[in-house]
Amino acid sequence: MKISNLRNFLILSSVFCLLSSVIFLPSVYSHGGGHGGGGDKLNDVESMVYIPEGEFLMGSNEDELMEIKKLYGKRGGIEGYLFEKEKPKRRVFVKSFYIDKYEVTNAQYKKFITATGYPAPSGWENGKYLPGKANNPVLYVSWHDAKAYAKWAGKRLPTEEEWEKAARGTDGRTYPWGNKYDPVLTSTAESVMENIEEGICNVTTGIPVGTAKGDVSPYGVHDMGGNVREWTDSSFIAGMEEKVVKGGSWVDLSPKARSASRDGVDPNGTSHIIGFRCVRDYEMTAANSVSDSVRKHS
């Protein structure tokens, strides 16, 4: 299928898929359990992945971007995308930290709401997420909402540098899994098209975290290429209000699944394709572990 027709096909197919799932199909995923059972304030890092300190290759060079421009041109939602904001490709040093293995789920966010009385996302009904979506990434959360959750959980949002290193490792690879795009490995627009053609409907809310078994970074972090975009704590342009969101989503074409891809979004805005994950400083985690050990043996 031509790229110029892909978005129209996706929209029409998504509408059909949504209607059929509501009218004819039972929920595919169980409510509760799995990766959605967390969300308490954590004194450990069992649900997180350690990222060692050191340099990594961040951003894109002109040759890499030219290949994308030649392939997609001004079609498929790529028109107007600020490729220049990815340049240059450079070495960046990042301190050690821990990052959530998966995107924050509806079930985790629900625990935060229950504990604090914080308002529920606008996409929920009567303060509840949709049945069967406990393990799906929480959506319709602003940057401020994500910050509030992270603070409650004893964590914080990742910087753009931390997010990108966790996604691509140190070898400068294009995607979390390597240098070649494959829709089977992740959850982007091309993946959704293939699923629809196979009779599988995973549109409108993304898919449960960790479902795309091939979308795993060199460190073992899941869903950084697709499923939903993710908030970071970094400004898109220094001194401006917009915040960087990273990663692709189920409505984005493969260029957005690249680890270097970046967009600027109003921190007050919410979207059906933006979620988040959290990080924790290595030093803080180590200190907490020592304190826990002392308490256990005192």
PDB file of C-alpha atoms in Angstrom:
ATOM      1  CA  MET A   1       0.000   0.000   0.000  1.00  0.00           C
ATOM      2  CA  LYS A   2       1.266   3.470  -0.869  1.00  0.00           C
ATOM      3  CA  ILE A   3       2.292   5.599   2.080  1.00  0.00           C
ATOM      4  CA  SER A   4       0.067   8.419   0.810  1.00  0.00           C
ATOM      5  CA  ASN A   5      -2.986   6.191   1.338  1.00  0.00           C
ATOM      6  CA  LEU A   6      -1.862   4.652   4.597  1.00  0.00           C
ATOM      7  CA  ARG A   7      -3.290   7.191   7.015  1.00  0.00           C
ATOM      8  CA  ASN A   8      -6.734   7.212   5.380  1.00  0.00           C
ATOM      9  CA  PHE A   9      -6.783   3.434   5.438  1.00  0.00           C
ATOM     10  CA  LEU A  10      -5.760   3.420   9.077  1.00  0.00           C
ATOM     11  CA  ILE A  11      -8.471   5.878  10.083  1.00  0.00           C
ATOM     12  CA  LEU A  12     -11.239   3.970   8.298  1.00  0.00           C
ATOM     13  CA  SER A  13      -9.977   0.624   9.538  1.00  0.00           C
ATOM     14  CA  SER A  14      -9.683   1.952  13.076  1.00  0.00           C
ATOM     15  CA  VAL A  15     -13.292   3.139  13.054  1.00  0.00           C
ATOM     16  CA  PHE A  16     -14.486  -0.234  11.788  1.00  0.00           C
ATOM     17  CA  CYS A  17     -12.297  -2.054  14.273  1.00  0.00           C
ATOM     18  CA  LEU A  18     -13.538   0.049  17.168  1.00  0.00           C
ATOM     19  CA  LEU A  19     -17.180  -0.467  16.237  1.00  0.00           C
ATOM     20  CA  SER A  20     -16.738  -4.187  15.816  1.00  0.00           C
ATOM     21  CA  SER A  21     -14.941  -4.516  19.128  1.00  0.00           C
ATOM     22  CA  VAL A  22     -17.728  -2.669  20.921  1.00  0.00           C
ATOM     23  CA  ILE A  23     -20.612  -4.429  19.187  1.00  0.00           C
ATOM     24  CA  PHE A  24     -19.384  -7.929  18.465  1.00  0.00           C
ATOM     25  CA  LEU A  25     -16.188  -8.829  20.274  1.00  0.00           C
ATOM     26  CA  PRO A  26     -15.514  -9.579  23.949  1.00  0.00           C
ATOM     27  CA  SER A  27     -12.520  -7.959  25.624  1.00  0.00           C
ATOM     28  CA  VAL A  28      -9.324  -9.740  24.691  1.00  0.00           C
ATOM     29  CA  TYR A  29      -7.368  -8.842  27.815  1.00  0.00           C
ATOM     30  CA  SER A  30      -8.196  -9.670  31.404  1.00  0.00           C
ATOM     31  CA  HIS A  31      -8.837  -6.970  33.983  1.00  0.00           C
ATOM     32  CA  GLY A  32      -6.045  -6.708  36.528  1.00  0.00           C
ATOM     33  CA  GLY A  33      -2.924  -8.797  37.021  1.00  0.00           C
ATOM     34  CA  GLY A  34       0.109  -8.752  34.760  1.00  0.00           C
ATOM     35  CA  HIS A  35       2.135  -5.583  34.535  1.00  0.00           C
ATOM     36  CA  GLY A  36      -0.677  -3.392  35.803  1.00  0.00           C
ATOM     37  CA  GLY A  37      -0.553  -4.567  39.396  1.00  0.00           C
ATOM     38  CA  GLY A  38       2.075  -2.078  40.558  1.00  0.00           C
ATOM     39  CA  GLY A  39       1.867   1.597  41.275  1.00  0.00           C
ATOM     40  CA  ASP A  40       2.509   1.750  45.014  1.00  0.00           C
ATOM     41  CA  LYS A  41       5.277   3.899  46.379  1.00  0.00           C
ATOM     42  CA  LEU A  42       8.251   1.629  45.811  1.00  0.00           C
ATOM     43  CA  ASN A  43      11.264   1.127  48.059  1.00  0.00           C
ATOM     44  CA  ASP A  44      12.809  -1.265  45.547  1.00  0.00           C
ATOM     45  CA  VAL A  45      13.506  -1.339  41.833  1.00  0.00           C
ATOM     46  CA  GLU A  46      12.004  -4.690  40.903  1.00  0.00           C
ATOM     47  CA  SER A  47       9.791  -3.007  38.317  1.00  0.00           C
ATOM     48  CA  MET A  48      12.631  -0.903  36.920  1.00  0.00           C
ATOM     49  CA  VAL A  49      15.689  -1.389  34.717  1.00  0.00           C
ATOM     50  CA  TYR A  50      19.183  -0.188  35.592  1.00  0.00           C
ATOM     51  CA  ILE A  51      20.882   2.051  33.019  1.00  0.00           C
ATOM     52  CA  PRO A  52      24.639   2.423  33.688  1.00  0.00           C
ATOM     53  CA  GLU A  53      26.380   5.759  33.467  1.00  0.00           C
ATOM     54  CA  GLY A  54      28.404   6.617  30.392  1.00  0.00           C
ATOM     55  CA  GLU A  55      28.214   8.152  26.951  1.00  0.00           C
ATOM     56  CA  PHE A  56      25.841   7.212  24.154  1.00  0.00           C
ATOM     57  CA  LEU A  57      25.096   8.439  20.638  1.00  0.00           C
ATOM     58  CA  MET A  58      22.134  10.812  20.691  1.00  0.00           C
ATOM     59  CA  GLY A  59      20.249  12.416  17.813  1.00  0.00           C
ATOM     60  CA  SER A  60      20.507  11.944  14.045  1.00  0.00           C
ATOM     61  CA  ASN A  61      22.871  13.012  11.294  1.00  0.00           C
ATOM     62  CA  GLU A  62      21.882  14.486   7.929  1.00  0.00           C
ATOM     63  CA  ASP A  63      22.449  11.270   5.975  1.00  0.00           C
ATOM     64  CA  GLU A  64      20.052   9.350   8.223  1.00  0.00           C
ATOM     65  CA  LEU A  65      17.393  12.029   7.931  1.00  0.00           C
ATOM     66  CA  MET A  66      17.749  12.302   4.162  1.00  0.00           C
ATOM     67  CA  GLU A  67      16.886   8.621   3.800  1.00  0.00           C
ATOM     68  CA  ILE A  68      13.643   9.165   5.705  1.00  0.00           C
ATOM     69  CA  LYS A  69      12.778  12.276   3.711  1.00  0.00           C
ATOM     70  CA  LYS A  70      13.342  10.424   0.441  1.00  0.00           C
ATOM     71  CA  LEU A  71      11.161   7.520   1.530  1.00  0.00           C
ATOM     72  CA  TYR A  72       8.272   9.479   3.025  1.00  0.00           C
ATOM     73  CA  GLY A  73       8.524  12.907   1.454  1.00  0.00           C
ATOM     74  CA  LYS A  74       5.635  15.088   2.592  1.00  0.00           C
ATOM     75  CA  ARG A  75       3.271  12.180   3.071  1.00  0.00           C
ATOM     76  CA  GLY A  76       2.078   9.954   5.857  1.00  0.00           C
ATOM     77  CA  GLY A  77       2.031  12.590   8.584  1.00  0.00           C
ATOM     78  CA  ILE A  78       5.703  13.441   8.105  1.00  0.00           C
ATOM     79  CA  GLU A  79       5.050  16.834   6.523  1.00  0.00           C
ATOM     80  CA  GLY A  80       5.998  19.608   8.906  1.00  0.00           C
ATOM     81  CA  TYR A  81       7.955  17.316  11.206  1.00  0.00           C
ATOM     82  CA  LEU A  82      11.010  19.143  12.546  1.00  0.00           C
ATOM     83  CA  PHE A  83      13.766  16.744  11.535  1.00  0.00           C
ATOM     84  CA  GLU A  84      16.318  19.494  12.086  1.00  0.00           C
ATOM     85  CA  LYS A  85      15.590  19.378  15.809  1.00  0.00           C
ATOM     86  CA  GLU A  86      17.148  15.897  15.987  1.00  0.00           C
ATOM     87  CA  LYS A  87      20.535  17.099  14.791  1.00  0.00           C
ATOM     88  CA  PRO A  88      23.384  16.764  15.333  1.00  0.00           C
ATOM     89  CA  LYS A  89      24.258  13.201  16.220  1.00  0.00           C
ATOM     90  CA  ARG A  90      26.565  13.591  19.193  1.00  0.00           C
ATOM     91  CA  ARG A  91      27.961  11.827  22.229  1.00  0.00           C
ATOM     92  CA  VAL A  92      26.178  12.617  25.486  1.00  0.00           C
ATOM     93  CA  PHE A  93      27.108  11.534  29.008  1.00  0.00           C
ATOM     94  CA  VAL A  94      24.342  10.356  31.319  1.00  0.00           C
ATOM     95  CA  LYS A  95      24.628   9.351  34.978  1.00  0.00           C
ATOM     96  CA  SER A  96      23.341   5.985  36.196  1.00  0.00           C
ATOM     97  CA  PHE A  97      19.602   5.731  36.788  1.00  0.00           C
ATOM     98  CA  TYR A  98      16.684   3.320  36.913  1.00  0.00           C
ATOM     99  CA  ILE A  99      13.779   3.494  34.457  1.00  0.00           C
ATOM    100  CA  ASP A 100      10.383   1.816  34.502  1.00  0.00           C
ATOM    101  CA  LYS A 101      10.471  -1.361  32.453  1.00  0.00           C
ATOM    102  CA  TYR A 102       7.001  -0.581  31.111  1.00  0.00           C
ATOM    103  CA  GLU A 103       4.833   2.473  30.565  1.00  0.00           C
ATOM    104  CA  VAL A 104       2.684   3.447  33.556  1.00  0.00           C
ATOM    105  CA  THR A 105      -0.588   1.530  33.287  1.00  0.00           C
ATOM    106  CA  ASN A 106      -4.193   2.387  34.019  1.00  0.00           C
ATOM    107  CA  ALA A 107      -4.123   0.135  37.081  1.00  0.00           C
ATOM    108  CA  GLN A 108      -1.053   1.877  38.468  1.00  0.00           C
ATOM    109  CA  TYR A 109      -2.504   5.317  37.841  1.00  0.00           C
ATOM    110  CA  LYS A 110      -5.763   4.258  39.503  1.00  0.00           C
ATOM    111  CA  LYS A 111      -3.858   3.510  42.712  1.00  0.00           C
ATOM    112  CA  PHE A 112      -2.414   7.015  42.587  1.00  0.00           C
ATOM    113  CA  ILE A 113      -5.888   8.515  42.148  1.00  0.00           C
ATOM    114  CA  THR A 114      -7.333   6.428  44.973  1.00  0.00           C
ATOM    115  CA  ALA A 115      -4.513   7.373  47.343  1.00  0.00           C
ATOM    116  CA  THR A 116      -4.469  11.094  46.596  1.00  0.00           C
ATOM    117  CA  GLY A 117      -7.872  12.079  45.242  1.00  0.00           C
ATOM    118  CA  TYR A 118      -6.212  13.361  42.086  1.00  0.00           C
ATOM    119  CA  PRO A 119      -8.629  13.845  39.137  1.00  0.00           C
ATOM    120  CA  ALA A 120      -9.011  10.902  36.768  1.00  0.00           C
ATOM    121  CA  PRO A 121      -7.986  11.231  33.095  1.00  0.00           C
ATOM    122  CA  SER A 122     -10.682  12.619  30.804  1.00  0.00           C
ATOM    123  CA  GLY A 123     -10.666   9.385  28.809  1.00  0.00           C
ATOM    124  CA  TRP A 124     -11.994   7.427  31.798  1.00  0.00           C
ATOM    125  CA  GLU A 125     -15.692   6.971  32.528  1.00  0.00           C
ATOM    126  CA  ASN A 126     -16.958   7.939  35.982  1.00  0.00           C
ATOM    127  CA  GLY A 127     -13.421   7.861  37.319  1.00  0.00           C
ATOM    128  CA  LYS A 128     -12.749   4.355  35.991  1.00  0.00           C
ATOM    129  CA  TYR A 129     -10.690   3.101  33.077  1.00  0.00           C
ATOM    130  CA  LEU A 130     -12.382   0.938  30.466  1.00  0.00           C
ATOM    131  CA  PRO A 131     -12.979  -2.705  31.425  1.00  0.00           C
ATOM    132  CA  GLY A 132     -10.167  -4.984  30.349  1.00  0.00           C
ATOM    133  CA  LYS A 133      -7.664  -2.111  30.053  1.00  0.00           C
ATOM    134  CA  ALA A 134      -5.869  -2.409  33.395  1.00  0.00           C
ATOM    135  CA  ASN A 135      -2.547  -3.195  31.729  1.00  0.00           C
ATOM    136  CA  ASN A 136      -2.840  -0.653  28.938  1.00  0.00           C
ATOM    137  CA  PRO A 137      -0.787   2.521  29.262  1.00  0.00           C
ATOM    138  CA  VAL A 138      -2.639   5.364  30.947  1.00  0.00           C
ATOM    139  CA  LEU A 139      -3.597   8.049  28.407  1.00  0.00           C
ATOM    140  CA  TYR A 140      -5.107  11.549  28.476  1.00  0.00           C
ATOM    141  CA  VAL A 141      -2.555  12.645  31.067  1.00  0.00           C
ATOM    142  CA  SER A 142      -0.828  16.002  30.791  1.00  0.00           C
ATOM    143  CA  TRP A 143       2.826  16.588  31.593  1.00  0.00           C
ATOM    144  CA  HIS A 144       1.695  18.020  34.936  1.00  0.00           C
ATOM    145  CA  ASP A 145      -0.369  14.898  35.649  1.00  0.00           C
ATOM    146  CA  ALA A 146       2.615  12.687  34.869  1.00  0.00           C
ATOM    147  CA  LYS A 147       4.816  14.790  37.162  1.00  0.00           C
ATOM    148  CA  ALA A 148       2.293  14.482  39.977  1.00  0.00           C
ATOM    149  CA  TYR A 149       2.170  10.693  39.638  1.00  0.00           C
ATOM    150  CA  ALA A 150       5.956  10.447  39.532  1.00  0.00           C
ATOM    151  CA  LYS A 151       6.312  12.534  42.695  1.00  0.00           C
ATOM    152  CA  TRP A 152       3.753  10.377  44.487  1.00  0.00           C
ATOM    153  CA  ALA A 153       5.603   7.223  43.420  1.00  0.00           C
ATOM    154  CA  GLY A 154       8.920   8.588  44.694  1.00  0.00           C
ATOM    155  CA  LYS A 155      10.244   8.926  41.169  1.00  0.00           C
ATOM    156  CA  ARG A 156      10.461  11.588  38.447  1.00  0.00           C
ATOM    157  CA  LEU A 157      10.047  11.944  34.695  1.00  0.00           C
ATOM    158  CA  PRO A 158      13.102  11.064  32.577  1.00  0.00           C
ATOM    159  CA  THR A 159      15.093  13.712  30.796  1.00  0.00           C
ATOM    160  CA  GLU A 160      15.156  13.384  27.026  1.00  0.00           C
ATOM    161  CA  GLU A 161      18.749  12.188  27.257  1.00  0.00           C
ATOM    162  CA  GLU A 162      17.909   9.486  29.788  1.00  0.00           C
ATOM    163  CA  TRP A 163      14.938   8.304  27.756  1.00  0.00           C
ATOM    164  CA  GLU A 164      16.899   8.074  24.526  1.00  0.00           C
ATOM    165  CA  LYS A 165      19.820   6.221  26.100  1.00  0.00           C
ATOM    166  CA  ALA A 166      17.454   3.705  27.680  1.00  0.00           C
ATOM    167  CA  ALA A 167      15.854   3.207  24.260  1.00  0.00           C
ATOM    168  CA  ARG A 168      18.871   2.854  21.974  1.00  0.00           C
ATOM    169  CA  GLY A 169      21.817   1.862  24.135  1.00  0.00           C
ATOM    170  CA  THR A 170      25.325   2.968  23.250  1.00  0.00           C
ATOM    171  CA  ASP A 171      25.753   1.756  19.666  1.00  0.00           C
ATOM    172  CA  GLY A 172      23.672   4.473  17.991  1.00  0.00           C
ATOM    173  CA  ARG A 173      21.036   2.070  16.658  1.00  0.00           C
ATOM    174  CA  THR A 174      17.990   3.552  14.961  1.00  0.00           C
ATOM    175  CA  TYR A 175      15.266   1.646  16.823  1.00  0.00           C
ATOM    176  CA  PRO A 176      15.300   0.007  20.265  1.00  0.00           C
ATOM    177  CA  TRP A 177      15.657  -3.434  18.639  1.00  0.00           C
ATOM    178  CA  GLY A 178      18.167  -2.536  15.885  1.00  0.00           C
ATOM    179  CA  ASN A 179      18.539  -0.588  12.651  1.00  0.00           C
ATOM    180  CA  LYS A 180      15.772  -2.139  10.545  1.00  0.00           C
ATOM    181  CA  TYR A 181      12.096  -1.363  10.995  1.00  0.00           C
ATOM    182  CA  ASP A 182       9.719  -4.312  11.260  1.00  0.00           C
ATOM    183  CA  PRO A 183       6.028  -3.692  12.073  1.00  0.00           C
ATOM    184  CA  VAL A 184       5.759  -7.126  13.662  1.00  0.00           C
ATOM    185  CA  LEU A 185       8.177  -6.110  16.410  1.00  0.00           C
ATOM    186  CA  THR A 186       6.335  -3.065  17.706  1.00  0.00           C
ATOM    187  CA  SER A 187       2.990  -1.225  17.693  1.00  0.00           C
ATOM    188  CA  THR A 188       2.854   1.630  15.169  1.00  0.00           C
ATOM    189  CA  ALA A 189       0.472   2.531  12.336  1.00  0.00           C
ATOM    190  CA  GLU A 190       1.997  -0.119  10.091  1.00  0.00           C
ATOM    191  CA  SER A 191       1.613  -2.693  12.871  1.00  0.00           C
ATOM    192  CA  VAL A 192      -2.044  -1.798  13.361  1.00  0.00           C
ATOM    193  CA  MET A 193      -2.669  -2.168   9.622  1.00  0.00           C
ATOM    194  CA  GLU A 194      -1.163  -5.633   9.612  1.00  0.00           C
ATOM    195  CA  ASN A 195      -3.185  -6.603  12.685  1.00  0.00           C
ATOM    196  CA  ILE A 196      -6.422  -5.350  11.144  1.00  0.00           C
ATOM    197  CA  GLU A 197      -5.704  -7.320   7.997  1.00  0.00           C
ATOM    198  CA  GLU A 198      -5.254 -10.364  10.250  1.00  0.00           C
ATOM    199  CA  GLY A 199      -8.507  -9.607  12.081  1.00  0.00           C
ATOM    200  CA  ILE A 200      -6.844  -8.341  15.267  1.00  0.00           C
ATOM    201  CA  CYS A 201      -8.115  -5.062  16.743  1.00  0.00           C
ATOM    202  CA  ASN A 202      -5.735  -3.162  19.023  1.00  0.00           C
ATOM    203  CA  VAL A 203      -6.618   0.417  18.130  1.00  0.00           C
ATOM    204  CA  THR A 204      -7.896   3.405  20.142  1.00  0.00           C
ATOM    205  CA  THR A 205      -6.171   2.559  23.438  1.00  0.00           C
ATOM    206  CA  GLY A 206      -2.852   1.043  22.435  1.00  0.00           C
ATOM    207  CA  ILE A 207      -2.033  -2.454  23.615  1.00  0.00           C
ATOM    208  CA  PRO A 208      -1.189  -3.844  27.062  1.00  0.00           C
ATOM    209  CA  VAL A 209       2.358  -2.961  28.043  1.00  0.00           C
ATOM    210  CA  GLY A 210       4.937  -5.581  27.132  1.00  0.00           C
ATOM    211  CA  THR A 211       2.726  -7.179  24.469  1.00  0.00           C
ATOM    212  CA  ALA A 212       5.035  -6.252  21.582  1.00  0.00           C
ATOM    213  CA  LYS A 213       7.761  -8.746  22.430  1.00  0.00           C
ATOM    214  CA  GLY A 214      10.178  -7.367  19.838  1.00  0.00           C
ATOM    215  CA  ASP A 215       9.999  -3.769  21.052  1.00  0.00           C
ATOM    216  CA  VAL A 216      12.708  -4.134  23.677  1.00  0.00           C
ATOM    217  CA  SER A 217      15.771  -1.935  24.113  1.00  0.00           C
ATOM    218  CA  PRO A 218      19.336  -3.224  24.641  1.00  0.00           C
ATOM    219  CA  TYR A 219      18.783  -2.791  28.379  1.00  0.00           C
ATOM    220  CA  GLY A 220      15.465  -4.651  28.432  1.00  0.00           C
ATOM    221  CA  VAL A 221      13.078  -1.678  28.500  1.00  0.00           C
ATOM    222  CA  HIS A 222       9.793  -2.347  26.663  1.00  0.00           C
ATOM    223  CA  ASP A 223       7.595  -0.336  24.283  1.00  0.00           C
ATOM    224  CA  MET A 224       9.935   2.561  23.575  1.00  0.00           C
ATOM    225  CA  GLY A 225       9.441   2.315  19.818  1.00  0.00           C
ATOM    226  CA  GLY A 226       5.668   2.192  19.702  1.00  0.00           C
ATOM    227  CA  ASN A 227       2.380   1.780  21.558  1.00  0.00           C
ATOM    228  CA  VAL A 228       2.148   5.346  22.949  1.00  0.00           C
ATOM    229  CA  ARG A 229       4.366   8.403  22.944  1.00  0.00           C
ATOM    230  CA  GLU A 230       5.882   9.359  26.285  1.00  0.00           C
ATOM    231  CA  TRP A 231       6.409  12.578  28.206  1.00  0.00           C
ATOM    232  CA  THR A 232       9.895  13.616  29.278  1.00  0.00           C
ATOM    233  CA  ASP A 233      10.990  16.348  31.668  1.00  0.00           C
ATOM    234  CA  SER A 234      12.943  18.227  28.981  1.00  0.00           C
ATOM    235  CA  SER A 235      11.976  21.355  27.061  1.00  0.00           C
ATOM    236  CA  PHE A 236      11.626  20.961  23.298  1.00  0.00           C
ATOM    237  CA  ILE A 237      13.317  24.322  22.753  1.00  0.00           C
ATOM    238  CA  ALA A 238      15.309  25.933  25.565  1.00  0.00           C
ATOM    239  CA  GLY A 239      13.296  28.627  27.287  1.00  0.00           C
ATOM    240  CA  MET A 240      10.008  27.566  25.690  1.00  0.00           C
ATOM    241  CA  GLU A 241       7.063  25.877  27.404  1.00  0.00           C
ATOM    242  CA  GLU A 242       6.643  22.816  25.158  1.00  0.00           C
ATOM    243  CA  LYS A 243       7.975  19.536  26.540  1.00  0.00           C
ATOM    244  CA  VAL A 244       9.639  16.742  24.601  1.00  0.00           C
ATOM    245  CA  VAL A 245       7.655  13.594  23.931  1.00  0.00           C
ATOM    246  CA  LYS A 246       9.549  10.548  22.698  1.00  0.00           C
ATOM    247  CA  GLY A 247       8.705   7.325  20.906  1.00  0.00           C
ATOM    248  CA  GLY A 248       6.032   6.361  18.425  1.00  0.00           C
ATOM    249  CA  SER A 249       2.430   5.306  18.893  1.00  0.00           C
ATOM    250  CA  TRP A 250      -0.219   3.161  17.231  1.00  0.00           C
ATOM    251  CA  VAL A 251      -1.160   6.076  14.937  1.00  0.00           C
ATOM    252  CA  ASP A 252       2.414   7.018  13.970  1.00  0.00           C
ATOM    253  CA  LEU A 253       4.453   5.764  11.037  1.00  0.00           C
ATOM    254  CA  SER A 254       7.848   4.160  11.571  1.00  0.00           C
ATOM    255  CA  PRO A 255       9.949   7.392  11.526  1.00  0.00           C
ATOM    256  CA  LYS A 256       8.412   8.290  14.881  1.00  0.00           C
ATOM    257  CA  ALA A 257       9.475   4.911  16.283  1.00  0.00           C
ATOM    258  CA  ARG A 258      13.112   5.919  15.924  1.00  0.00           C
ATOM    259  CA  SER A 259      14.797   6.561  19.262  1.00  0.00           C
ATOM    260  CA  ALA A 260      16.028   9.972  18.085  1.00  0.00           C
ATOM    261  CA  SER A 261      12.543  11.137  17.098  1.00  0.00           C
ATOM    262  CA  ARG A 262      11.258  14.026  19.204  1.00  0.00           C
ATOM    263  CA  ASP A 263       8.184  16.244  19.289  1.00  0.00           C
ATOM    264  CA  GLY A 264       7.234  19.299  21.331  1.00  0.00           C
ATOM    265  CA  VAL A 265       3.869  19.247  23.109  1.00  0.00           C
ATOM    266  CA  ASP A 266       2.052  21.742  25.333  1.00  0.00           C
ATOM    267  CA  PRO A 267       2.531  20.481  28.922  1.00  0.00           C
ATOM    268  CA  ASN A 268      -1.104  21.310  29.665  1.00  0.00           C
ATOM    269  CA  GLY A 269      -2.395  19.186  26.804  1.00  0.00           C
ATOM    270  CA  THR A 270      -3.591  15.586  26.902  1.00  0.00           C
ATOM    271  CA  SER A 271      -3.850  13.021  24.133  1.00  0.00           C
ATOM    272  CA  HIS A 272      -5.097   9.541  23.316  1.00  0.00           C
ATOM    273  CA  ILE A 273      -1.571   8.649  22.172  1.00  0.00           C
ATOM    274  CA  ILE A 274       0.604  10.088  24.970  1.00  0.00           C
ATOM    275  CA  GLY A 275       1.491   8.291  28.188  1.00  0.00           C
ATOM    276  CA  PHE A 276       4.660   8.169  30.282  1.00  0.00           C
ATOM    277  CA  ARG A 277       7.080   6.170  32.376  1.00  0.00           C
ATOM    278  CA  CYS A 278       9.229   7.209  35.332  1.00  0.00           C
ATOM    279  CA  VAL A 279      12.850   7.083  36.410  1.00  0.00           C
ATOM    280  CA  ARG A 280      14.682   7.120  39.702  1.00  0.00           C
ATOM    281  CA  ASP A 281      18.172   8.399  40.443  1.00  0.00           C
ATOM    282  CA  TYR A 282      20.688   5.649  41.132  1.00  0.00           C
ATOM    283  CA  GLU A 283      22.100   7.499  44.149  1.00  0.00           C
ATOM    284  CA  MET A 284      18.657   7.883  45.735  1.00  0.00           C
ATOM    285  CA  THR A 285      17.821   4.232  45.123  1.00  0.00           C
ATOM    286  CA  ALA A 286      21.115   3.070  46.613  1.00  0.00           C
ATOM    287  CA  ALA A 287      20.540   5.230  49.692  1.00  0.00           C
ATOM    288  CA  ASN A 288      17.028   3.836  50.131  1.00  0.00           C
ATOM    289  CA  SER A 289      18.360   0.283  49.829  1.00  0.00           C
ATOM    290  CA  VAL A 290      20.920   0.935  52.578  1.00  0.00           C
ATOM    291  CA  SER A 291      18.227   2.442  54.815  1.00  0.00           C
ATOM    292  CA  ASP A 292      15.958  -0.553  54.239  1.00  0.00           C
ATOM    293  CA  SER A 293      18.799  -2.931  55.056  1.00  0.00           C
ATOM    294  CA  VAL A 294      19.565  -1.081  58.282  1.00  0.00           C
ATOM    295  CA  ARG A 295      15.907  -1.152  59.329  1.00  0.00           C
ATOM    296  CA  LYS A 296      15.638  -4.882  58.634  1.00  0.00           C
ATOM    297  CA  HIS A 297      18.661  -5.668  60.807  1.00  0.00           C
ATOM    298  CA  SER A 298      18.009  -3.203  63.626  1.00  0.00           C
TER     299      SER A 298
END
